[in-house]
Amino acid sequence: MTEPVITVEDVCKNFNSVQALKSISLQVQPGEIFGLIGPDGAGKTTLIRIMTTVMSPTKGKVNILGWDSDKQAQKIKDNIGYMSQQFGLYNDLTVLENLKFYADVYQLSSNQWQQRLPHLLDFSGLAEFIKRKAGNLSGGMKQKLGLICTLIHTPKILFLDEPTNGVDPLSRREFWKILYTLTSQGLTIVVSTAYLEEAERCTKIGLIHRGELLAWGSSQHIKQMIPQKVIEIRCSDNRKAMELLKQHYHSHSVSFFGDCIHVFTGDAENLRVQLKIFLENNKINKIITEIHPPQLEDVLLSLIE
Ligand SMILES: Nc1ncnc2c1ncn2[C@@H]1O[C@H](COP(=O)(O)OP(=O)(O)OP(=O)(O)O)[C@@H](O)[C@H]1O
Ligand SMILES: [Mg+2]
């Protein structure tokens, strides 16, 4: 097995009385896209800040590319790219001027910059917009510009904190295509997101909630963590059915999932029949039930409850 490029060991972070991270341990292998998935305030940004050496942990150890984050922070900084949640683009500067600004920050020589630029513009699709002011780019294009600014010094690991937040689905898909291209060239990526459908696109994911890493592994692995199956129910009156199920089947996890209701159970076949009869007896009509393996959202909800 190859050596991990990121090792996080028993990391805790306290902000006064707030325990933002509680004993997080994980590893990321080279070439992976590691997704940090969790709701607002889960601790994603705090963990990314600690991994990028912007912040020190209260307790625990972080090793990036073989360097200790406490003792060799500069080495780490030189070899990673970090696109923070409020990544700073200069709206009054053009695409090209923004890129040049970051090339200067990383002290790239004119030669290095000339060599790097066409490639970055090419795969991001921003070549034809180099003279446009960053402030006049669409949300998706801004994120792509932010991405290539963080790639200017050819980092080995890229940390992206909710890079597609507020970006439309089509641009999000394009953004992910770029991420795949980058990993095929050997880059390792850590990306945080609140979009669960993006979790499916990662090689490995870490589910984080209230500072705890609830699960870590491939999405396939995480889905198998819970033995239950999902009974999906569609019916004439979702709200009423939900109320009834919450009252009478409160020992099961029952939740809305899009326009249907999901019920977790270890005994799907039997419960499916029971629930159908129960709802029919309570004047719920047009009941359709199906049994599915759990989705990531189901697993997350079940682990949180
Ligand atoms: N500098 C700080 N001072 C005090 N509390 C903080 C600080 N930074 C984060 N926190 C708290 O730590 C917890 C984790 O916050 P964090 O920003 O890491 O979450 P997040 O998962 O990135 O959330 P979001 O999806 O909203 O960006 C929250 O309760 C937050 O209020
Ligand atoms: Mg955050």
Tab-separated table of C-alpha atoms and ligand atoms in Angstrom:
chain	number	residue	atom	x	y	z
A	1	MET	CA	0.000	0.000	0.000
A	2	THR	CA	1.220	3.508	-0.815
A	3	GLU	CA	1.988	6.030	1.901
A	4	PRO	CA	-0.871	8.409	2.670
A	5	VAL	CA	-0.288	12.053	1.646
A	6	ILE	CA	-2.455	13.271	4.528
A	7	THR	CA	-2.571	11.788	8.012
A	8	VAL	CA	-4.761	13.391	10.653
A	9	GLU	CA	-4.395	11.837	14.082
A	10	ASP	CA	-6.710	12.497	17.000
A	11	VAL	CA	-7.214	16.160	16.081
A	12	CYS	CA	-9.318	18.308	18.416
A	13	LYS	CA	-10.058	22.010	18.138
A	14	ASN	CA	-11.738	24.119	20.799
A	15	PHE	CA	-12.881	27.705	20.428
A	16	ASN	CA	-13.412	28.610	24.086
A	17	SER	CA	-16.336	26.417	25.084
A	18	VAL	CA	-17.108	25.274	21.500
A	19	GLN	CA	-15.614	21.902	20.605
A	20	ALA	CA	-15.385	22.416	16.839
A	21	LEU	CA	-13.485	19.153	16.211
A	22	LYS	CA	-13.567	16.079	18.417
A	23	SER	CA	-10.754	13.586	17.973
A	24	ILE	CA	-10.664	13.394	14.171
A	25	SER	CA	-8.432	10.745	12.605
A	26	LEU	CA	-8.252	10.035	8.885
A	27	GLN	CA	-5.872	9.379	6.019
A	28	VAL	CA	-5.912	10.412	2.375
A	29	GLN	CA	-4.073	8.428	-0.294
A	30	PRO	CA	-2.360	10.042	-3.301
A	31	GLY	CA	-4.669	10.736	-6.238
A	32	GLU	CA	-7.842	10.543	-4.171
A	33	ILE	CA	-10.672	13.028	-4.168
A	34	PHE	CA	-11.525	13.122	-0.499
A	35	GLY	CA	-14.904	14.719	0.229
A	36	LEU	CA	-15.637	16.271	3.597
A	37	ILE	CA	-19.392	16.145	3.844
A	38	GLY	CA	-21.435	17.766	6.560
A	39	PRO	CA	-24.080	20.357	7.361
A	40	ASP	CA	-23.413	24.008	8.285
A	41	GLY	CA	-21.215	24.337	11.331
A	42	ALA	CA	-20.101	20.678	11.205
A	43	GLY	CA	-16.404	21.592	11.373
A	44	LYS	CA	-15.395	21.255	7.685
A	45	THR	CA	-13.668	24.630	7.418
A	46	THR	CA	-11.919	24.196	10.764
A	47	LEU	CA	-10.496	20.826	9.682
A	48	ILE	CA	-9.378	22.215	6.312
A	49	ARG	CA	-7.741	25.203	8.050
A	50	ILE	CA	-5.840	22.832	10.307
A	51	MET	CA	-4.755	20.608	7.389
A	52	THR	CA	-3.541	23.655	5.448
A	53	THR	CA	-1.599	24.877	8.537
A	54	VAL	CA	-3.610	28.119	8.660
A	55	MET	CA	-4.697	27.125	12.169
A	56	SER	CA	-3.178	24.884	14.866
A	57	PRO	CA	-5.134	22.076	16.481
A	58	THR	CA	-5.772	22.197	20.231
A	59	LYS	CA	-4.625	18.578	20.325
A	60	GLY	CA	-3.484	15.957	17.828
A	61	LYS	CA	-1.120	15.676	14.869
A	62	VAL	CA	-1.301	16.415	11.160
A	63	ASN	CA	1.174	15.191	8.589
A	64	ILE	CA	0.991	16.452	5.008
A	65	LEU	CA	3.237	14.966	2.296
A	66	GLY	CA	5.543	13.642	5.000
A	67	TRP	CA	5.870	16.989	6.812
A	68	ASP	CA	4.643	17.741	10.305
A	69	SER	CA	2.153	20.647	10.279
A	70	ASP	CA	3.525	22.067	13.493
A	71	LYS	CA	7.232	22.008	12.686
A	72	GLN	CA	7.322	22.212	8.863
A	73	ALA	CA	4.359	24.410	8.007
A	74	GLN	CA	6.198	26.398	5.321
A	75	LYS	CA	7.160	23.244	3.405
A	76	ILE	CA	3.501	22.237	3.453
A	77	LYS	CA	2.286	25.680	2.355
A	78	ASP	CA	4.690	25.637	-0.620
A	79	ASN	CA	3.256	22.346	-1.836
A	80	ILE	CA	-0.472	22.760	-1.410
A	81	GLY	CA	-3.170	24.967	-2.897
A	82	TYR	CA	-6.010	26.248	-0.717
A	83	MET	CA	-9.201	27.759	-2.062
A	84	SER	CA	-10.938	29.023	1.055
A	85	GLN	CA	-14.677	29.452	1.462
A	86	GLN	CA	-14.312	33.216	0.852
A	87	PHE	CA	-11.554	32.968	-1.698
A	88	GLY	CA	-10.154	36.404	-2.549
A	89	LEU	CA	-10.479	37.352	-6.189
A	90	TYR	CA	-9.998	41.003	-7.089
A	91	ASN	CA	-13.160	42.070	-8.848
A	92	ASP	CA	-11.532	45.159	-10.398
A	93	LEU	CA	-8.734	43.113	-11.911
A	94	THR	CA	-9.098	41.066	-15.085
A	95	VAL	CA	-8.823	37.276	-15.205
A	96	LEU	CA	-5.220	37.591	-16.366
A	97	GLU	CA	-4.340	40.198	-13.726
A	98	ASN	CA	-5.788	38.007	-10.968
A	99	LEU	CA	-3.676	35.079	-12.161
A	100	LYS	CA	-0.588	37.269	-12.330
A	101	PHE	CA	-1.290	38.472	-8.799
A	102	TYR	CA	-1.263	34.898	-7.475
A	103	ALA	CA	1.822	34.047	-9.575
A	104	ASP	CA	3.570	36.930	-7.754
A	105	VAL	CA	2.317	35.751	-4.354
A	106	TYR	CA	3.940	32.375	-5.052
A	107	GLN	CA	7.038	34.089	-6.464
A	108	LEU	CA	6.871	32.353	-9.828
A	109	SER	CA	9.540	33.435	-12.289
A	110	SER	CA	8.382	34.963	-15.570
A	111	ASN	CA	9.457	31.758	-17.282
A	112	GLN	CA	7.474	29.483	-14.966
A	113	TRP	CA	4.404	31.708	-15.279
A	114	GLN	CA	4.569	31.795	-19.105
A	115	GLN	CA	4.775	28.023	-19.194
A	116	ARG	CA	1.973	27.431	-16.720
A	117	LEU	CA	-0.574	29.945	-17.987
A	118	PRO	CA	-1.772	28.400	-21.305
A	119	HIS	CA	-2.411	25.043	-19.681
A	120	LEU	CA	-4.467	26.535	-16.841
A	121	LEU	CA	-6.501	28.721	-19.189
A	122	ASP	CA	-7.031	25.850	-21.551
A	123	PHE	CA	-8.501	23.271	-19.191
A	124	SER	CA	-10.561	25.812	-17.264
A	125	GLY	CA	-12.122	27.176	-20.453
A	126	LEU	CA	-11.229	30.732	-19.394
A	127	ALA	CA	-8.843	31.484	-22.291
A	128	GLU	CA	-11.333	33.694	-24.121
A	129	PHE	CA	-12.151	35.707	-21.008
A	130	ILE	CA	-8.653	36.788	-19.950
A	131	LYS	CA	-9.470	40.476	-20.394
A	132	ARG	CA	-12.771	40.339	-18.520
A	133	LYS	CA	-12.879	41.825	-15.025
A	134	ALA	CA	-13.363	39.114	-12.399
A	135	GLY	CA	-16.344	41.048	-11.034
A	136	ASN	CA	-18.138	40.536	-14.366
A	137	LEU	CA	-17.702	36.756	-14.468
A	138	SER	CA	-20.577	34.383	-13.703
A	139	GLY	CA	-20.515	32.530	-10.362
A	140	GLY	CA	-19.277	29.314	-11.982
A	141	MET	CA	-16.527	31.117	-13.905
A	142	LYS	CA	-15.390	32.907	-10.745
A	143	GLN	CA	-15.001	29.562	-9.011
A	144	LYS	CA	-12.973	28.230	-11.950
A	145	LEU	CA	-10.759	31.303	-11.815
A	146	GLY	CA	-10.296	30.789	-8.066
A	147	LEU	CA	-9.384	27.183	-8.768
A	148	ILE	CA	-6.697	27.976	-11.341
A	149	CYS	CA	-5.298	30.758	-9.117
A	150	THR	CA	-4.704	28.100	-6.442
A	151	LEU	CA	-3.066	25.844	-9.057
A	152	ILE	CA	-0.603	28.421	-10.313
A	153	HIS	CA	2.347	27.091	-8.268
A	154	THR	CA	1.694	23.435	-9.262
A	155	PRO	CA	0.683	22.147	-5.819
A	156	LYS	CA	0.578	18.427	-5.005
A	157	ILE	CA	-2.571	18.636	-2.885
A	158	LEU	CA	-5.507	20.933	-3.427
A	159	PHE	CA	-7.864	21.921	-0.595
A	160	LEU	CA	-11.205	23.321	-1.727
A	161	ASP	CA	-13.697	24.597	0.828
A	162	GLU	CA	-17.230	24.416	-0.606
A	163	PRO	CA	-16.041	25.472	-4.079
A	164	THR	CA	-19.391	24.900	-5.765
A	165	ASN	CA	-21.598	26.564	-3.170
A	166	GLY	CA	-24.301	28.566	-4.948
A	167	VAL	CA	-23.105	27.493	-8.400
A	168	ASP	CA	-25.703	26.181	-10.876
A	169	PRO	CA	-25.796	22.394	-11.504
A	170	LEU	CA	-24.324	22.602	-15.010
A	171	SER	CA	-21.332	24.697	-13.921
A	172	ARG	CA	-20.945	22.407	-10.934
A	173	ARG	CA	-20.672	19.442	-13.267
A	174	GLU	CA	-18.042	21.274	-15.358
A	175	PHE	CA	-16.129	22.120	-12.208
A	176	TRP	CA	-16.076	18.452	-11.220
A	177	LYS	CA	-14.846	17.470	-14.692
A	178	ILE	CA	-11.871	19.733	-14.099
A	179	LEU	CA	-11.251	18.091	-10.732
A	180	TYR	CA	-11.195	14.658	-12.390
A	181	THR	CA	-8.729	15.911	-15.007
A	182	LEU	CA	-6.515	17.186	-12.197
A	183	THR	CA	-6.517	13.903	-10.270
A	184	SER	CA	-5.740	11.991	-13.465
A	185	GLN	CA	-2.606	14.169	-13.590
A	186	GLY	CA	-1.628	12.997	-10.091
A	187	LEU	CA	-3.081	15.728	-7.878
A	188	THR	CA	-4.773	14.807	-4.592
A	189	ILE	CA	-7.886	16.806	-3.738
A	190	VAL	CA	-9.685	17.467	-0.467
A	191	VAL	CA	-13.043	19.102	-1.087
A	192	SER	CA	-15.766	20.065	1.354
A	193	THR	CA	-19.374	20.256	0.308
A	194	ALA	CA	-22.849	20.372	1.742
A	195	TYR	CA	-24.229	18.784	-1.473
A	196	LEU	CA	-24.674	15.080	-0.924
A	197	GLU	CA	-24.830	14.298	-4.633
A	198	GLU	CA	-21.254	15.598	-4.842
A	199	ALA	CA	-20.227	13.073	-2.211
A	200	GLU	CA	-20.943	10.310	-4.734
A	201	ARG	CA	-18.307	11.835	-7.013
A	202	CYS	CA	-15.513	11.481	-4.451
A	203	THR	CA	-13.204	8.483	-4.155
A	204	LYS	CA	-13.554	8.569	-0.375
A	205	ILE	CA	-15.723	10.618	1.913
A	206	GLY	CA	-15.750	11.663	5.523
A	207	LEU	CA	-19.138	12.401	7.066
A	208	ILE	CA	-18.690	15.095	9.679
A	209	HIS	CA	-21.307	16.351	12.119
A	210	ARG	CA	-20.900	18.574	15.190
A	211	GLY	CA	-17.144	18.109	15.059
A	212	GLU	CA	-17.261	14.323	14.904
A	213	LEU	CA	-16.234	12.135	11.996
A	214	LEU	CA	-19.218	9.803	11.880
A	215	ALA	CA	-17.996	7.703	8.979
A	216	TRP	CA	-15.068	7.561	6.605
A	217	GLY	CA	-14.548	5.469	3.459
A	218	SER	CA	-15.881	5.019	-0.081
A	219	SER	CA	-19.566	5.839	-0.527
A	220	GLN	CA	-20.142	2.136	-1.192
A	221	HIS	CA	-18.479	1.259	2.110
A	222	ILE	CA	-20.441	3.900	4.020
A	223	LYS	CA	-23.747	2.711	2.584
A	224	GLN	CA	-22.983	-0.762	3.915
A	225	MET	CA	-22.290	0.574	7.408
A	226	ILE	CA	-25.911	0.351	8.343
A	227	PRO	CA	-27.627	-3.013	8.043
A	228	GLN	CA	-31.034	-1.473	7.428
A	229	LYS	CA	-32.840	-1.089	4.130
A	230	VAL	CA	-35.128	1.725	3.128
A	231	ILE	CA	-38.842	1.359	2.521
A	232	GLU	CA	-39.821	4.144	0.173
A	233	ILE	CA	-43.464	5.171	0.439
A	234	ARG	CA	-45.477	7.277	-1.958
A	235	CYS	CA	-49.105	7.993	-1.134
A	236	SER	CA	-52.051	10.392	-1.406
A	237	ASP	CA	-51.127	12.490	1.651
A	238	ASN	CA	-47.439	12.553	2.631
A	239	ARG	CA	-47.886	14.906	5.592
A	240	LYS	CA	-50.611	12.887	7.231
A	241	ALA	CA	-48.789	9.615	6.550
A	242	MET	CA	-45.643	11.069	8.124
A	243	GLU	CA	-47.550	12.153	11.247
A	244	LEU	CA	-49.085	8.701	11.611
A	245	LEU	CA	-45.785	6.900	11.084
A	246	LYS	CA	-43.952	9.147	13.556
A	247	GLN	CA	-46.651	8.404	16.157
A	248	HIS	CA	-46.964	4.671	15.670
A	249	TYR	CA	-43.553	3.656	14.374
A	250	HIS	CA	-41.344	6.003	16.400
A	251	SER	CA	-38.761	3.316	17.031
A	252	HIS	CA	-37.888	3.445	13.303
A	253	SER	CA	-36.146	6.322	11.568
A	254	VAL	CA	-38.793	7.973	9.380
A	255	SER	CA	-37.968	10.963	7.187
A	256	PHE	CA	-39.064	12.865	4.088
A	257	PHE	CA	-36.912	12.170	1.050
A	258	GLY	CA	-37.887	14.400	-1.878
A	259	ASP	CA	-41.553	13.682	-2.577
A	260	CYS	CA	-41.650	10.400	-0.664
A	261	ILE	CA	-41.151	9.019	2.827
A	262	HIS	CA	-38.251	6.793	3.820
A	263	VAL	CA	-38.460	4.320	6.674
A	264	PHE	CA	-35.358	2.446	7.863
A	265	THR	CA	-35.690	-1.094	8.969
A	266	GLY	CA	-33.718	-4.273	9.398
A	267	ASP	CA	-36.770	-6.249	8.325
A	268	ALA	CA	-37.983	-4.494	5.192
A	269	GLU	CA	-40.209	-7.193	3.680
A	270	ASN	CA	-42.366	-7.686	6.784
A	271	LEU	CA	-42.587	-4.042	7.711
A	272	ARG	CA	-43.519	-3.041	4.160
A	273	VAL	CA	-46.692	-5.164	4.361
A	274	GLN	CA	-47.476	-3.903	7.876
A	275	LEU	CA	-47.063	-0.246	6.934
A	276	LYS	CA	-49.249	-0.543	3.870
A	277	ILE	CA	-52.097	-2.069	5.898
A	278	PHE	CA	-51.611	0.484	8.693
A	279	LEU	CA	-51.772	3.458	6.307
A	280	GLU	CA	-54.756	2.036	4.392
A	281	ASN	CA	-56.595	1.572	7.693
A	282	ASN	CA	-55.939	5.259	8.354
A	283	LYS	CA	-57.513	6.336	5.082
A	284	ILE	CA	-54.284	6.976	3.167
A	285	ASN	CA	-54.719	5.983	-0.485
A	286	LYS	CA	-52.637	5.308	-3.563
A	287	ILE	CA	-49.879	3.730	-1.518
A	288	ILE	CA	-46.839	2.533	-3.447
A	289	THR	CA	-43.958	0.982	-1.520
A	290	GLU	CA	-40.515	-0.031	-2.725
A	291	ILE	CA	-37.472	-1.408	-0.937
A	292	HIS	CA	-34.069	0.182	-1.660
A	293	PRO	CA	-30.538	-0.015	-0.305
A	294	PRO	CA	-29.845	3.150	1.719
A	295	GLN	CA	-28.628	6.387	0.059
A	296	LEU	CA	-25.872	8.459	1.604
A	297	GLU	CA	-28.465	10.924	2.873
A	298	ASP	CA	-30.265	8.069	4.655
A	299	VAL	CA	-27.019	6.937	6.255
A	300	LEU	CA	-26.171	10.464	7.345
A	301	LEU	CA	-29.627	10.989	8.846
A	302	SER	CA	-29.527	7.640	10.565
A	303	LEU	CA	-26.062	8.308	12.029
A	304	ILE	CA	-27.057	11.784	13.212
A	305	GLU	CA	-30.270	10.708	14.936
B	1	LIG	N1	-12.804	31.397	14.831
B	1	LIG	C1	-13.819	30.821	15.501
B	1	LIG	N2	-14.177	31.232	16.738
B	1	LIG	C2	-15.172	30.634	17.418
B	1	LIG	N3	-15.911	29.617	16.942
B	1	LIG	C3	-15.617	29.164	15.711
B	1	LIG	C4	-14.565	29.742	14.916
B	1	LIG	N4	-14.493	29.080	13.729
B	1	LIG	C5	-15.468	28.145	13.788
B	1	LIG	N5	-16.141	28.186	14.955
B	1	LIG	C6	-17.240	27.283	15.369
B	1	LIG	O1	-16.810	25.958	15.138
B	1	LIG	C7	-17.851	25.163	14.594
B	1	LIG	C8	-17.425	24.597	13.251
B	1	LIG	O2	-17.352	25.652	12.299
B	1	LIG	P1	-16.836	25.469	10.803
B	1	LIG	O3	-16.758	26.815	10.191
B	1	LIG	O4	-15.614	24.645	10.815
B	1	LIG	O5	-18.042	24.622	10.188
B	1	LIG	P2	-18.349	24.299	8.635
B	1	LIG	O6	-18.659	22.844	8.579
B	1	LIG	O7	-17.253	24.795	7.784
B	1	LIG	O8	-19.684	25.117	8.390
B	1	LIG	P3	-20.215	25.835	7.033
B	1	LIG	O9	-20.811	24.739	6.186
B	1	LIG	O10	-21.250	26.766	7.547
B	1	LIG	O11	-19.053	26.514	6.383
B	1	LIG	C9	-19.078	26.063	14.536
B	1	LIG	O12	-19.822	25.860	15.714
B	1	LIG	C10	-18.479	27.459	14.497
B	1	LIG	O13	-19.366	28.391	15.045
B	2	MG	MG	-17.201	26.106	6.248
